[in-house]
Each structure stands twice: as C-alpha cells, then as structure tokens.
Coordinates of C-alpha atoms in Angstrom, one line a residue:
M1 CA -1.3 18.6 3.8
N2 CA 1.8 17.8 5.8
A3 CA 4.0 20.8 5.3
P4 CA 6.3 21.5 8.3
F5 CA 5.3 24.4 10.6
K6 CA 8.4 24.3 12.7
S7 CA 12.1 23.2 12.6
P8 CA 12.8 19.5 12.7
D9 CA 12.9 18.0 16.2
T10 CA 16.5 17.2 17.1
D11 CA 15.3 14.8 19.8
A12 CA 13.9 12.6 17.1
P13 CA 16.1 9.5 16.8
L14 CA 18.5 8.1 14.2
W15 CA 18.7 4.4 13.7
D16 CA 21.8 2.2 14.0
L17 CA 22.1 -0.3 11.1
S18 CA 25.1 -2.2 12.7
D19 CA 22.7 -5.0 13.6
L20 CA 22.8 -5.7 9.8
Y21 CA 26.3 -4.6 8.8
A22 CA 28.9 -2.2 10.1
G23 CA 29.2 -0.4 6.8
R24 CA 29.5 -0.9 3.1
D25 CA 32.9 -2.5 3.4
D26 CA 31.7 -5.0 6.1
V27 CA 33.1 -8.4 5.1
R28 CA 29.8 -10.0 6.2
I29 CA 28.2 -8.6 3.1
A30 CA 30.4 -10.6 0.8
A31 CA 30.0 -13.6 3.0
D32 CA 26.2 -13.5 2.9
L33 CA 26.3 -13.1 -0.9
D34 CA 28.6 -16.1 -1.1
A35 CA 26.3 -18.1 1.2
A36 CA 23.3 -17.2 -1.0
R37 CA 25.2 -18.4 -4.1
A38 CA 26.1 -21.6 -2.4
G39 CA 22.5 -22.2 -1.4
V40 CA 21.2 -21.4 -4.9
A41 CA 23.7 -23.8 -6.4
E42 CA 22.5 -26.5 -4.0
L43 CA 19.0 -25.7 -4.8
G44 CA 19.8 -25.9 -8.5
A45 CA 21.0 -29.5 -8.1
L46 CA 17.4 -30.4 -7.3
E47 CA 16.1 -29.1 -10.7
G48 CA 14.2 -31.9 -12.3
Q49 CA 14.2 -34.0 -9.1
L50 CA 10.7 -32.9 -8.1
V51 CA 9.0 -34.1 -11.2
A52 CA 11.2 -37.2 -11.1
A53 CA 9.8 -38.1 -7.6
R54 CA 6.1 -37.5 -8.5
G55 CA 5.3 -41.2 -8.0
E56 CA 7.0 -41.4 -4.6
P57 CA 5.0 -39.2 -2.2
A58 CA 7.5 -39.4 0.7
E59 CA 10.5 -38.7 -1.5
L60 CA 8.7 -35.8 -3.2
G61 CA 7.7 -34.3 0.1
A62 CA 11.3 -34.5 1.3
R63 CA 12.6 -32.8 -1.9
L64 CA 9.9 -30.1 -1.7
D65 CA 10.8 -29.4 1.9
R66 CA 14.5 -29.3 1.1
A67 CA 14.1 -27.1 -2.0
I68 CA 11.8 -24.5 -0.4
T69 CA 14.0 -24.4 2.7
L70 CA 17.1 -23.7 0.6
Y71 CA 15.1 -21.0 -1.3
E72 CA 14.1 -19.4 2.0
Q73 CA 17.7 -19.5 3.3
A74 CA 19.0 -17.8 0.2
S75 CA 16.2 -15.3 0.5
D76 CA 17.3 -14.5 4.0
A77 CA 20.9 -14.0 3.0
L78 CA 20.0 -11.8 0.0
G79 CA 17.3 -10.0 1.9
G80 CA 19.6 -8.8 4.6
V81 CA 22.1 -7.3 2.1
A82 CA 19.3 -5.7 0.1
A83 CA 17.6 -4.2 3.2
Y84 CA 20.9 -2.7 4.4
A85 CA 21.7 -1.1 1.0
F86 CA 18.2 0.4 0.8
L87 CA 17.9 1.6 4.4
A88 CA 21.3 3.2 4.3
A89 CA 20.6 4.9 0.9
S90 CA 17.2 6.2 2.0
T91 CA 18.8 8.5 4.6
A92 CA 21.6 9.6 2.1
R93 CA 20.0 10.3 -1.3
D94 CA 22.5 13.0 -1.8
D95 CA 25.5 10.6 -1.3
A96 CA 26.6 9.2 -4.7
A97 CA 28.5 6.4 -3.0
A98 CA 25.5 5.2 -1.1
Q99 CA 23.3 5.3 -4.2
G100 CA 26.0 3.5 -6.2
F101 CA 26.3 0.8 -3.5
E102 CA 22.6 0.2 -3.6
A103 CA 22.5 -0.1 -7.4
D104 CA 25.5 -2.5 -7.2
V105 CA 23.8 -4.6 -4.6
R106 CA 20.6 -4.9 -6.7
E107 CA 22.7 -6.2 -9.7
K108 CA 24.5 -8.7 -7.6
I109 CA 21.3 -10.0 -6.0
A110 CA 19.6 -10.3 -9.3
A111 CA 22.5 -12.4 -10.7
V112 CA 22.4 -14.7 -7.6
A113 CA 18.6 -15.1 -7.6
T114 CA 17.8 -15.5 -11.2
P115 CA 18.7 -19.2 -11.4
T116 CA 16.0 -20.0 -8.9
V117 CA 13.1 -19.3 -11.3
W118 CA 12.8 -23.0 -12.2
L119 CA 11.4 -23.8 -8.7
S120 CA 7.9 -22.4 -9.1
L121 CA 7.7 -23.6 -12.7
E122 CA 8.6 -27.2 -11.8
I123 CA 6.2 -27.1 -8.8
N124 CA 3.4 -26.2 -11.1
Q125 CA 4.2 -29.2 -13.4
L126 CA 3.0 -31.4 -10.5
E127 CA -0.7 -32.3 -10.0
E128 CA -2.5 -31.1 -6.9
V129 CA -3.1 -34.7 -5.8
E130 CA 0.6 -35.4 -6.0
I131 CA 1.5 -32.4 -3.9
E132 CA -1.1 -33.2 -1.3
A133 CA 0.1 -36.8 -1.1
A134 CA 3.7 -35.5 -0.7
L135 CA 2.7 -33.1 2.1
A136 CA 0.9 -35.9 3.9
A137 CA 3.8 -38.4 3.5
H138 CA 6.4 -36.0 4.7
P139 CA 5.0 -33.8 7.5
G140 CA 8.0 -31.4 7.4
A141 CA 6.8 -30.2 4.0
A142 CA 3.3 -29.5 5.2
R143 CA 4.3 -26.2 6.7
W144 CA 4.9 -24.8 3.2
R145 CA 1.3 -25.3 2.2
P146 CA 0.5 -21.5 2.3
W147 CA 3.5 -20.6 0.2
L148 CA 2.6 -23.4 -2.3
R149 CA -0.9 -22.1 -2.4
R150 CA 0.4 -18.8 -3.8
V151 CA 2.6 -20.6 -6.3
R152 CA -0.2 -22.9 -7.4
A153 CA -2.6 -20.1 -7.8
Q154 CA -0.6 -18.9 -10.8
K155 CA -0.6 -22.3 -12.6
P156 CA -3.8 -21.9 -14.7
H157 CA -2.4 -18.7 -16.1
E158 CA 1.1 -19.8 -16.9
L159 CA 2.3 -19.7 -20.5
S160 CA 4.9 -21.8 -22.3
S161 CA 8.4 -21.3 -21.1
E162 CA 9.2 -19.5 -24.4
L163 CA 6.3 -17.0 -23.9
E164 CA 7.2 -16.5 -20.3
T165 CA 10.8 -15.8 -21.3
Y166 CA 9.6 -13.4 -24.0
L167 CA 7.4 -11.5 -21.6
A168 CA 10.2 -11.2 -19.1
E169 CA 12.5 -9.9 -21.9
R170 CA 9.9 -7.5 -23.1
M171 CA 9.3 -6.0 -19.6
P172 CA 12.0 -3.3 -19.9
L173 CA 10.5 -2.1 -23.2
S174 CA 7.0 -2.0 -21.8
A175 CA 8.4 0.0 -18.9
Q176 CA 9.1 2.8 -21.4
W177 CA 5.5 3.8 -21.3
P178 CA 5.5 4.5 -17.6
R179 CA 8.8 6.3 -18.1
L180 CA 7.3 8.5 -20.7
F181 CA 4.4 9.2 -18.4
D182 CA 6.7 10.1 -15.5
E183 CA 9.0 12.3 -17.6
T184 CA 6.1 14.2 -19.1
L185 CA 4.6 14.9 -15.7
A186 CA 8.0 15.8 -14.2
A187 CA 8.5 18.4 -16.9
L188 CA 5.2 20.1 -16.2
K189 CA 5.4 23.8 -15.2
V190 CA 2.2 24.9 -13.6
G191 CA 0.9 28.5 -13.6
K192 CA 2.9 31.7 -13.6
D193 CA 5.0 30.5 -10.7
G194 CA 6.2 27.5 -12.7
L195 CA 5.2 25.1 -10.0
T196 CA 6.0 21.4 -10.2
L197 CA 3.1 18.9 -10.1
A198 CA 3.8 18.1 -6.5
E199 CA 3.9 21.8 -5.6
A200 CA 0.6 22.5 -7.4
L201 CA -1.2 19.6 -5.7
N202 CA 0.2 20.7 -2.4
R203 CA -1.1 24.2 -3.0
L204 CA -4.7 22.9 -3.2
S205 CA -4.5 22.7 0.6
D206 CA -3.5 26.4 0.9
P207 CA -5.6 28.4 3.3
K208 CA -6.0 31.2 0.7
P209 CA -8.8 30.4 -1.8
A210 CA -7.2 32.5 -4.6
R211 CA -4.0 30.5 -4.4
R212 CA -5.9 27.2 -4.5
Q213 CA -7.8 28.4 -7.6
A214 CA -4.7 29.6 -9.4
A215 CA -3.0 26.3 -8.7
A216 CA -6.0 24.3 -10.0
E217 CA -6.4 26.3 -13.1
G218 CA -2.7 26.3 -13.8
L219 CA -2.7 22.5 -13.4
T220 CA -5.6 22.1 -15.8
Q221 CA -3.8 24.1 -18.4
A222 CA -0.6 22.1 -18.0
L223 CA -2.4 18.8 -18.1
R224 CA -4.4 19.9 -21.1
G225 CA -1.3 20.6 -23.0
E226 CA 0.0 17.1 -22.5
S227 CA -3.3 15.2 -22.6
R228 CA -2.8 13.6 -26.1
V229 CA 0.5 12.1 -25.0
L230 CA -0.8 10.9 -21.7
A231 CA -4.0 9.5 -23.3
M232 CA -1.8 7.5 -25.7
V233 CA 0.3 6.2 -22.8
L234 CA -2.9 5.1 -20.9
N235 CA -4.4 3.5 -24.0
T236 CA -1.2 1.6 -24.8
V237 CA -0.7 0.3 -21.2
A238 CA -4.4 -0.9 -21.2
A239 CA -3.9 -2.6 -24.6
E240 CA -0.8 -4.4 -23.4
H241 CA -2.5 -5.4 -20.2
A242 CA -5.5 -6.7 -22.1
L243 CA -3.3 -8.7 -24.5
E244 CA -1.4 -10.4 -21.7
G245 CA -4.6 -11.0 -19.8
R246 CA -6.2 -12.8 -22.8
K247 CA -3.2 -14.9 -23.3
R248 CA -3.2 -15.9 -19.7
G249 CA -6.9 -16.6 -19.7
F250 CA -8.2 -13.9 -17.4
A251 CA -11.9 -13.2 -17.8
R252 CA -11.9 -9.6 -16.7
P253 CA -9.2 -6.8 -16.8
A254 CA -8.8 -6.7 -13.0
D255 CA -8.5 -10.4 -12.5
S256 CA -4.7 -10.6 -12.7
R257 CA -4.5 -8.0 -10.0
H258 CA -7.0 -9.9 -7.8
L259 CA -5.0 -13.1 -8.2
A260 CA -1.8 -11.3 -7.1
N261 CA -3.6 -9.8 -4.2
E262 CA -5.1 -13.2 -3.2
V263 CA -8.6 -11.7 -3.3
D264 CA -11.6 -12.9 -5.2
G265 CA -13.2 -10.5 -7.6
E266 CA -16.6 -10.9 -6.0
A267 CA -15.3 -9.5 -2.7
V268 CA -13.9 -6.5 -4.5
D269 CA -17.1 -6.0 -6.4
A270 CA -19.1 -6.1 -3.2
M271 CA -16.8 -3.6 -1.5
A272 CA -17.0 -1.2 -4.5
E273 CA -20.7 -1.4 -4.6
A274 CA -21.0 -0.9 -0.8
V275 CA -18.9 2.3 -1.0
A276 CA -20.8 3.6 -4.0
Q277 CA -24.1 3.2 -2.2
A278 CA -22.6 5.1 0.8
Y279 CA -21.5 8.1 -1.3
P280 CA -24.6 10.2 -0.2
A281 CA -24.1 9.4 3.5
L282 CA -20.3 10.1 3.3
S283 CA -18.8 12.3 0.8
H284 CA -22.0 14.1 -0.5
R285 CA -23.0 14.9 3.1
Y286 CA -19.5 15.9 4.3
Y287 CA -18.8 18.2 1.4
A288 CA -22.1 20.0 1.9
L289 CA -21.2 20.5 5.6
K290 CA -17.8 21.8 4.6
A291 CA -19.2 24.2 2.1
R292 CA -21.4 25.6 4.9
V293 CA -18.4 26.0 7.2
L294 CA -16.4 27.8 4.5
G295 CA -19.4 30.0 3.8
K296 CA -20.0 28.9 0.2
P297 CA -23.1 27.5 -1.4
K298 CA -21.0 24.9 -3.2
L299 CA -17.3 23.9 -3.1
D300 CA -15.2 24.3 -6.1
H301 CA -13.2 21.2 -6.8
W302 CA -10.1 22.9 -5.5
D303 CA -11.7 23.4 -2.1
R304 CA -12.0 19.7 -1.4
N305 CA -8.9 19.6 0.9
A306 CA -9.0 23.2 2.0
P307 CA -8.3 23.8 5.7
L308 CA -11.2 25.0 7.8
D309 CA -9.1 27.8 9.4
T310 CA -5.6 29.2 9.3
R311 CA -4.7 28.8 13.0
A312 CA -1.5 26.9 13.7
P313 CA -2.3 23.3 14.7
R314 CA -1.1 21.7 17.9
G315 CA 2.5 20.5 17.8
F316 CA 4.1 17.5 19.4
D317 CA 7.7 17.0 20.4
W318 CA 9.2 13.5 20.0
G319 CA 8.6 12.5 23.6
Q320 CA 4.9 13.6 23.5
G321 CA 4.4 11.7 20.2
R322 CA 6.1 8.6 21.7
E323 CA 3.8 8.6 24.7
V324 CA 0.6 9.1 22.7
V325 CA 1.4 6.2 20.4
L326 CA 2.5 3.8 23.2
D327 CA -0.6 4.7 25.2
S328 CA -2.7 3.9 22.2
F329 CA -0.9 0.5 21.6
A330 CA -1.5 -0.3 25.3
A331 CA -5.2 -0.2 24.7
L332 CA -4.8 -3.5 22.9
G333 CA -2.8 -5.0 25.7
P334 CA 0.7 -4.8 27.3
E335 CA 2.3 -7.0 24.7
F336 CA 1.5 -4.6 21.8
A337 CA 2.9 -1.7 23.8
D338 CA 6.0 -3.6 24.8
R339 CA 6.7 -4.6 21.2
A340 CA 6.3 -1.0 20.0
R341 CA 8.4 0.3 22.9
G342 CA 11.2 -2.0 21.7
F343 CA 11.6 0.1 18.6
F344 CA 12.2 3.2 20.8
D345 CA 14.4 1.5 23.3
Q346 CA 16.6 0.0 20.5
P347 CA 17.9 2.2 17.7
W348 CA 15.4 0.9 15.2
I349 CA 13.7 4.2 14.2
D350 CA 15.1 6.9 12.0
A351 CA 12.7 9.9 12.5
R352 CA 14.9 13.0 12.3
A353 CA 14.4 15.0 9.1
R354 CA 17.6 16.2 7.6
P355 CA 19.2 17.1 4.2
G356 CA 19.7 14.1 1.9
K357 CA 17.0 12.0 3.6
Q358 CA 14.2 10.9 1.3
S359 CA 10.6 11.9 2.0
G360 CA 7.8 9.6 3.2
A361 CA 7.6 6.8 5.7
Y362 CA 7.8 3.0 5.8
A363 CA 8.4 0.0 8.0
H364 CA 11.0 -2.4 6.5
P365 CA 10.6 -6.0 7.7
V366 CA 14.2 -6.9 6.5
T367 CA 13.9 -10.7 7.0
A368 CA 12.2 -12.9 9.6
N369 CA 15.6 -13.8 11.1
R370 CA 16.5 -10.1 11.7
H371 CA 14.3 -7.3 13.0
P372 CA 12.3 -4.5 11.3
Y373 CA 13.3 -0.8 11.0
V374 CA 10.9 2.2 10.9
F375 CA 11.5 5.3 8.8
L376 CA 9.7 8.7 8.9
N377 CA 10.4 12.4 8.8
W378 CA 9.2 13.8 12.1
M379 CA 8.1 17.5 12.0
G380 CA 5.9 17.4 15.1
E381 CA 2.5 17.6 13.5
R382 CA -0.6 15.6 14.3
R383 CA -0.2 13.8 11.0
D384 CA 3.3 12.8 12.1
V385 CA 1.9 11.2 15.3
L386 CA -0.5 9.2 13.2
T387 CA 2.3 8.2 10.7
L388 CA 4.4 7.0 13.6
A389 CA 1.5 4.9 14.9
H390 CA 0.9 3.6 11.3
E391 CA 4.5 2.5 10.7
L392 CA 4.9 1.0 14.2
G393 CA 1.7 -1.0 13.5
H394 CA 3.6 -2.5 10.6
G395 CA 6.6 -3.0 12.7
V396 CA 4.7 -4.8 15.5
H397 CA 2.9 -6.9 12.9
Q398 CA 6.3 -7.9 11.4
T399 CA 7.7 -8.9 14.8
L400 CA 4.7 -11.0 15.5
A401 CA 4.8 -12.8 12.2
A402 CA 8.6 -13.4 12.2
D403 CA 8.2 -16.8 13.8
Q404 CA 6.7 -18.0 10.6
G405 CA 9.9 -17.5 8.7
T406 CA 10.5 -15.1 5.8
L407 CA 8.4 -16.9 3.1
L408 CA 5.4 -17.4 5.3
A409 CA 5.6 -14.2 7.3
D410 CA 5.1 -12.3 4.0
T411 CA 1.5 -11.0 4.3
P412 CA -0.7 -10.6 1.2
L413 CA -1.9 -7.1 0.3
T414 CA -5.4 -7.9 1.5
L415 CA -4.1 -8.0 5.1
A416 CA -0.8 -6.1 4.9
E417 CA -2.3 -2.8 6.0
T418 CA -4.4 -4.2 8.9
A419 CA -2.1 -3.5 11.8
S420 CA -0.9 -0.1 10.5
I421 CA -4.4 1.3 9.9
F422 CA -5.6 -0.2 13.1
A423 CA -2.8 1.4 15.1
E424 CA -3.4 4.7 13.4
G425 CA -7.2 4.5 14.2
L426 CA -6.5 3.8 17.9
T427 CA -4.1 6.8 18.0
F428 CA -6.6 9.1 16.3
D429 CA -9.3 8.0 18.7
R430 CA -7.0 9.0 21.6
L431 CA -6.1 12.3 20.1
L432 CA -9.7 13.1 19.5
A433 CA -10.8 12.2 23.0
E434 CA -8.1 14.4 24.5
A435 CA -8.5 17.4 22.1
P436 CA -9.8 20.7 23.4
A437 CA -13.1 21.8 22.0
A438 CA -11.4 24.5 19.8
E439 CA -9.4 21.8 18.0
R440 CA -12.0 19.1 17.7
R441 CA -13.7 20.2 14.5
G442 CA -10.5 20.6 12.6
L443 CA -9.2 17.3 13.9
L444 CA -12.4 15.6 12.8
A445 CA -12.3 17.2 9.4
G446 CA -8.7 16.0 8.7
R447 CA -9.6 12.5 9.7
I448 CA -12.8 12.4 7.6
E449 CA -10.9 13.8 4.6
D450 CA -8.2 11.2 5.0
G451 CA -11.0 8.5 5.1
L452 CA -12.7 9.9 2.0
N453 CA -9.5 10.1 0.1
T454 CA -8.6 6.5 1.0
V455 CA -12.0 4.9 0.6
V456 CA -14.4 7.0 -1.6
R457 CA -11.9 8.6 -3.9
Q458 CA -10.0 5.3 -4.5
I459 CA -13.2 3.5 -5.3
A460 CA -14.1 6.2 -7.7
F461 CA -10.7 5.8 -9.3
H462 CA -11.3 2.0 -9.5
R463 CA -14.7 2.4 -11.1
F464 CA -13.2 4.9 -13.7
E465 CA -10.4 2.5 -14.4
T466 CA -12.7 -0.5 -14.8
R467 CA -14.9 1.4 -17.3
F468 CA -11.9 2.7 -19.2
H469 CA -10.4 -0.8 -19.6
E470 CA -13.7 -2.3 -20.6
E471 CA -14.3 0.3 -23.3
R472 CA -10.6 0.1 -24.4
A473 CA -11.2 -3.5 -25.4
G474 CA -13.3 -2.1 -28.3
G475 CA -10.7 0.3 -29.5
E476 CA -8.6 3.4 -28.5
L477 CA -10.4 6.0 -26.4
S478 CA -10.1 9.7 -27.2
V479 CA -9.1 12.3 -24.6
E480 CA -12.6 13.5 -24.7
R481 CA -14.1 10.1 -24.0
I482 CA -11.7 9.4 -21.1
G483 CA -12.7 12.8 -19.7
Q484 CA -16.4 12.0 -19.9
I485 CA -15.9 8.7 -17.9
W486 CA -13.8 10.6 -15.4
L487 CA -16.4 13.3 -14.8
E488 CA -19.2 10.8 -14.4
E489 CA -17.4 8.7 -11.8
M490 CA -15.8 11.6 -9.9
G491 CA -19.1 13.6 -10.0
A492 CA -20.9 10.6 -8.6
S493 CA -18.5 10.2 -5.7
L494 CA -18.1 13.9 -4.8
G495 CA -21.8 14.8 -5.0
P496 CA -23.9 17.9 -5.7
A497 CA -22.0 20.1 -3.2
V498 CA -18.9 20.1 -5.3
T499 CA -18.6 21.8 -8.6
L500 CA -16.3 20.1 -11.2
N501 CA -15.0 23.3 -12.7
E502 CA -14.0 23.7 -16.3
G503 CA -11.0 21.6 -17.2
Y504 CA -11.4 19.0 -14.4
D505 CA -12.2 16.5 -17.1
V506 CA -8.4 16.1 -17.7
W507 CA -7.3 15.5 -14.1
W508 CA -7.2 11.7 -14.6
A509 CA -3.9 12.4 -16.4
Y510 CA -1.8 12.8 -13.2
V511 CA -2.9 9.6 -11.4
S512 CA 0.2 7.4 -11.7
H513 CA -1.3 4.2 -10.5
F514 CA -3.4 3.9 -13.7
V515 CA -0.1 3.6 -15.7
H516 CA 2.3 2.0 -13.2
S517 CA 0.0 -0.5 -11.5
P518 CA -3.4 -1.1 -13.2
F519 CA -6.2 -1.9 -10.7
Y520 CA -4.0 -1.3 -7.7
V521 CA -6.1 1.6 -6.3
Y522 CA -8.9 -0.5 -4.8
A523 CA -6.4 -2.0 -2.3
Y524 CA -6.3 1.2 -0.3
A525 CA -10.1 1.1 0.3
F526 CA -9.9 -2.6 0.9
G527 CA -7.4 -2.3 3.7
D528 CA -9.1 0.7 5.3
L529 CA -12.6 -0.9 5.3
L530 CA -11.4 -4.3 6.4
T531 CA -9.6 -2.7 9.4
A532 CA -12.6 -0.6 10.2
A533 CA -14.7 -3.7 10.4
L534 CA -12.2 -5.2 12.9
M535 CA -12.3 -2.0 14.9
E536 CA -16.1 -2.2 15.1
T537 CA -15.8 -5.8 16.3
R538 CA -13.4 -4.7 19.0
R539 CA -15.9 -2.1 20.2
A540 CA -18.3 -4.9 21.0
D541 CA -15.8 -7.0 23.0
P542 CA -12.4 -5.4 23.6
Q543 CA -11.1 -8.2 25.8
G544 CA -12.2 -11.0 23.6
F545 CA -10.9 -9.2 20.5
T546 CA -7.2 -8.9 21.5
P547 CA -6.2 -12.6 21.4
L548 CA -7.9 -13.1 18.1
Y549 CA -6.3 -10.0 16.7
R550 CA -2.9 -11.2 17.9
D551 CA -3.4 -14.6 16.2
L552 CA -4.3 -12.9 13.0
L553 CA -1.1 -10.8 12.9
A554 CA 1.1 -13.7 14.1
A555 CA -0.2 -15.9 11.2
G556 CA 1.5 -13.6 8.7
G557 CA 0.7 -14.9 5.2
T558 CA -0.3 -18.4 6.3
R559 CA -4.0 -17.6 6.0
T560 CA -6.1 -16.0 3.3
Y561 CA -8.0 -12.9 4.2
V562 CA -11.3 -15.0 4.4
E563 CA -9.7 -17.5 6.8
A564 CA -8.1 -14.7 8.8
L565 CA -11.4 -12.9 9.4
K566 CA -13.5 -16.0 10.1
P567 CA -12.7 -16.2 13.9
F568 CA -14.2 -12.7 14.2
G569 CA -17.4 -13.8 12.6
L570 CA -16.7 -11.6 9.6
N571 CA -17.4 -12.5 6.0
P572 CA -15.8 -10.2 3.4
R573 CA -17.9 -11.8 0.6
D574 CA -21.0 -10.4 2.2
P575 CA -21.7 -6.7 1.1
A576 CA -22.8 -6.1 4.7
F577 CA -19.2 -6.6 5.8
W578 CA -18.1 -3.6 3.9
R579 CA -20.9 -1.5 5.2
I580 CA -19.5 -1.9 8.7
G581 CA -16.5 0.2 7.6
T582 CA -18.6 2.8 5.8
K583 CA -20.8 3.2 8.9
R584 CA -17.7 3.9 11.0
L585 CA -16.8 6.7 8.7
E586 CA -20.4 7.9 8.7
R587 CA -20.3 8.3 12.5
L588 CA -17.3 10.6 12.1
V589 CA -19.4 12.8 9.8
D590 CA -22.2 12.7 12.4
E591 CA -19.7 14.1 15.0
F592 CA -18.5 16.7 12.6
E593 CA -22.1 17.8 11.8
A594 CA -22.7 18.3 15.5
L595 CA -19.9 20.8 15.6
V596 CA -20.9 22.8 12.5

C-alpha cells in the first residue's frame, strides 16, 4: 500500500520541459514535424531500391545504411514532439487543452509515420546471406545489425501483405473486447460503501481485519455478478490470439510474446519451473511466519498484504530521499552517482504531487539525442524512496545507452528493468542496514511481499494463463472451469498457510494483463530474478562487477539478454541461473524469521 500519510512535500521538484519546447505554440514543434515529413519522403524514395540492389552487396549496404539512418532521424524528430506532448499532459490531466494537444500530436505523428511501414517488409524480402554480404561490403551499415536482428526475427511469421493489412484494420475492432473488460470493471460497485475496484484492492492492505474481510467479500460478490461477461471476454481474446498464432506459425500460445520480448521459450520455462520449485521455501514459508506474527493459525486470502502493525512508518523529506538514493548509487561507483545527481541538478524530475497530475511513476527516455525525464508523486514514504531509486535507475540506464542512437538504445523487455530493479535493491539494502531494530521487521516484510508479488504471484499468473490458453484450444471454458484452474495455481503458489476463502475462484476476473497483453506477466518475474542474479554476482566481486555492469547498460539494445549476461558467467538457459534469484529472496525470509 502506498497511501499518503502526510501532505505532499513542497520541496519536491517540478521539471522544466523547455529543453524540448517552450510551450504548445513553440514554432519548433511544427518545424520538427516538417523535418520528419521530409525525412519520411526521402526514405520513401528508396522503396523498392533495397530489393533492386540485392545482387550488389556494396550498393545494398549503402542503401540499407541510408534507409535506416533516415528512419532513425524521423523517429528522433517525431519522438521529441511525442515526448513533450505526453510529459506535459501527464502533469495536467485536468487541463482539456493539454489533453487535446496530446491527442492532436498522436494523430499527426501517425499520419507522418505510417508511410514507413514498407521498410521492414522490404528488408524481410531479402535473404540472410544477402544482408550479411551487404553489411560486410559497406561497414557503415554493420552498426545496424542489432536492429536488423529484431526485424528479421519477425520474418518467419509474416503473412501476406493483404492479411497483414487486414489484421491492422481489424485491430480497433479486436480492441473492443479489452474495452468491454475495462468498462465492466470500471462500473463495479464493491460492498455497502460502493467502493471502486481500486479502492477495494487498496483496502486489502487496511490495518483492520474486518475492513479487509468486508472489502474481499464485497469484491467477490461484485466479480461474481459479472463473471459470465468477463469469462466471455477472456475466452474470445484467447481464441483470437490462437487464431493469429496459428496463421503465423507459432507452436505454443506464448511464443509470439517470447519473440517480441527477444527471449526463448526454454529460458522462460526454466524460470517458471525454478520459481515453482521455490514456492515452499519462499511464499509457503513466509505466509506461515506472517500468520504467526498476526496471531492466526492460517491467513485468510485477504490477509496476504496486511500490515504487521499500525504504527506510522518512517517518513523522508525530499532532501533525505535524495541523499539515500545518491549514496546507494555511489556504491556502484562515482559515475553512477554523478549521472543520477544530474537529474537533481537539472530540472529533469517532476516529483511534487498536485491536483491534475496523474498517478504512478516512470522514466521517459525521450530520444537518444535529447535527455530523459523522471516522473513520480513524492509523499515521503519508504516506498517513494525506492520508487525514486527505481526510476533514476532507468534514467541512468537511458543516459548510458544514448550513445547508441535511438534505434539501438531501445532495450528489449528482457533487460529493460535491470538498472531500475538493481538501483531499487541497492537502496533497500541501505535502508535496511540503517533501520532501527523496531522498524526492521516491517521493512523486511514489505520488501519480501514486494518480491513475492513480483516473482511468485506473477509466475502463478503465468502458469494459470498458460493452462487456460492450452485448454481453450479445445473449446470455450466455463466460469467454473476457469475458477478451478485459478484455485489450483494460486493455491500451489500461496501454500497451506493461506486459506482461499469462498468466492476466491473468481478473482482471476480483475487481472487486466490476461485481456490486454496475453503472456506479459512473466516479464515482471524475469526482470526481477535476472537482476537478483546480477546482484549476487556483485556480492562476490563488487569492484570487478562495476565495469561489466556499465558495459551492459551502455550497450542498450545491441545485445540479446544471453549475450549481455555472458561476461558475468551467467547462463539464463540454465535452471540454476534462476535459482540464484530465488535464493536471494529466500535469504530475506531467513532474516524475517530471525525477527519473528
């Protein structure tokens, strides 16, 4: 739970976006859009010229280099405008003019960018040997090999131009199913207080057991009332996903997601199996300890995120949070702290909570020829300190990778969370080391529960989703059958110390990722465990680790996750790799047990 316990800190900074544009009427916005249009037009003149040069390696290499360079230049121009519109709107969600400007910019960018779709399609008409010969004959083109790798990975699964066009045109219609899902959940009224879904879920962290129970039982009743509609949505999304997957030649339901994530299915399977084998040592053991602390023989499912006590947690003003985070970054070396300090010294952070500002946190990379911005809502809690570290980890990563250029700096999902989770972990270790004894148990509990929710719970979601899609291939699943699969997977992950009370079988119905982004959920566990393995490597040799880690971040998206981890002696295809991360979480449970 991250509800504020005091007024927003007025010392928390506001950003200055004038490095991008002075305002919505800045003439540079129109100039950049015009520059992008000109670049796209120049790029368009090369359509057909790549295939035409396939017998001339040097000429093909030169044309590839020129085409991709033009594409990146247009991306830079459009990306700056898009970033400005989004950043400005995210602090003014109550300003109709800001929202209208953002929508208008999206439409203009789409109109400019759409004519570039031929580029990847034509590249994939070329043979691998032709591309390799071109890269060898024209060295300037060789730098684009990582970007070409991503484009080429899609080649075996491309359809005819007519079918690809049809799928693109059908996409807005398919999006109606997630819309129905969202609107159904948005309309839920939970319990006698008429709570929204978000309010009901938040109340599951209430210090008072009766309020947690009432929220859980009210949510069960509300979900039960809409379960037929939500099951139909889930069944339909899965059927459409399966149909497209078969047309594209994917062997398993999750394979299209693996391809987009640049990860092989065997590594994901190894990770999921390693986490499932660790259930007893992690979640089962921790929840048994938590039940003992709360004085209960078993936890009800609504006690899973209950606080251990009701005392007000330690607060941090902005200056204190800044120093904790910078000290944590300095543990990796002065360059990391200096890069993070630049976000504070320049007006690149918007942290002050205020009316009209959207919730959440992010680090926006803008484009490689600009600089990132960090966004959060600072309320002075421990969680806010960790969020600041997390987003600055992204920001430092983005500054390190910027030398690659926008297309190559873009980091695949398998590595995108590395720096952020790493920075958060370093900061937590510092907070824990400095915490007085009275706070240590609660601090550990919060960290463990964050880890369980990110690793164990997301893998349980993934296993549920995998089983659902596999069974859906044989026909539509009933609400009751979906609930059975859910109870089996969640029960296995939570263990015997947690009671899955009456009605919990329908709680699958509020997990939006199942509808919006099938097979996305494992990415959270993937990133967390990968980073944990890196942190364990650092424990063995802190000085030797830092230059390797810097190289990993500075490489951006030029390496696959397997290539990026090789210098550390880590192999993510080996199940033992994933056990490194689970053992790190297990040690936190050991520390918690010593305090119980």
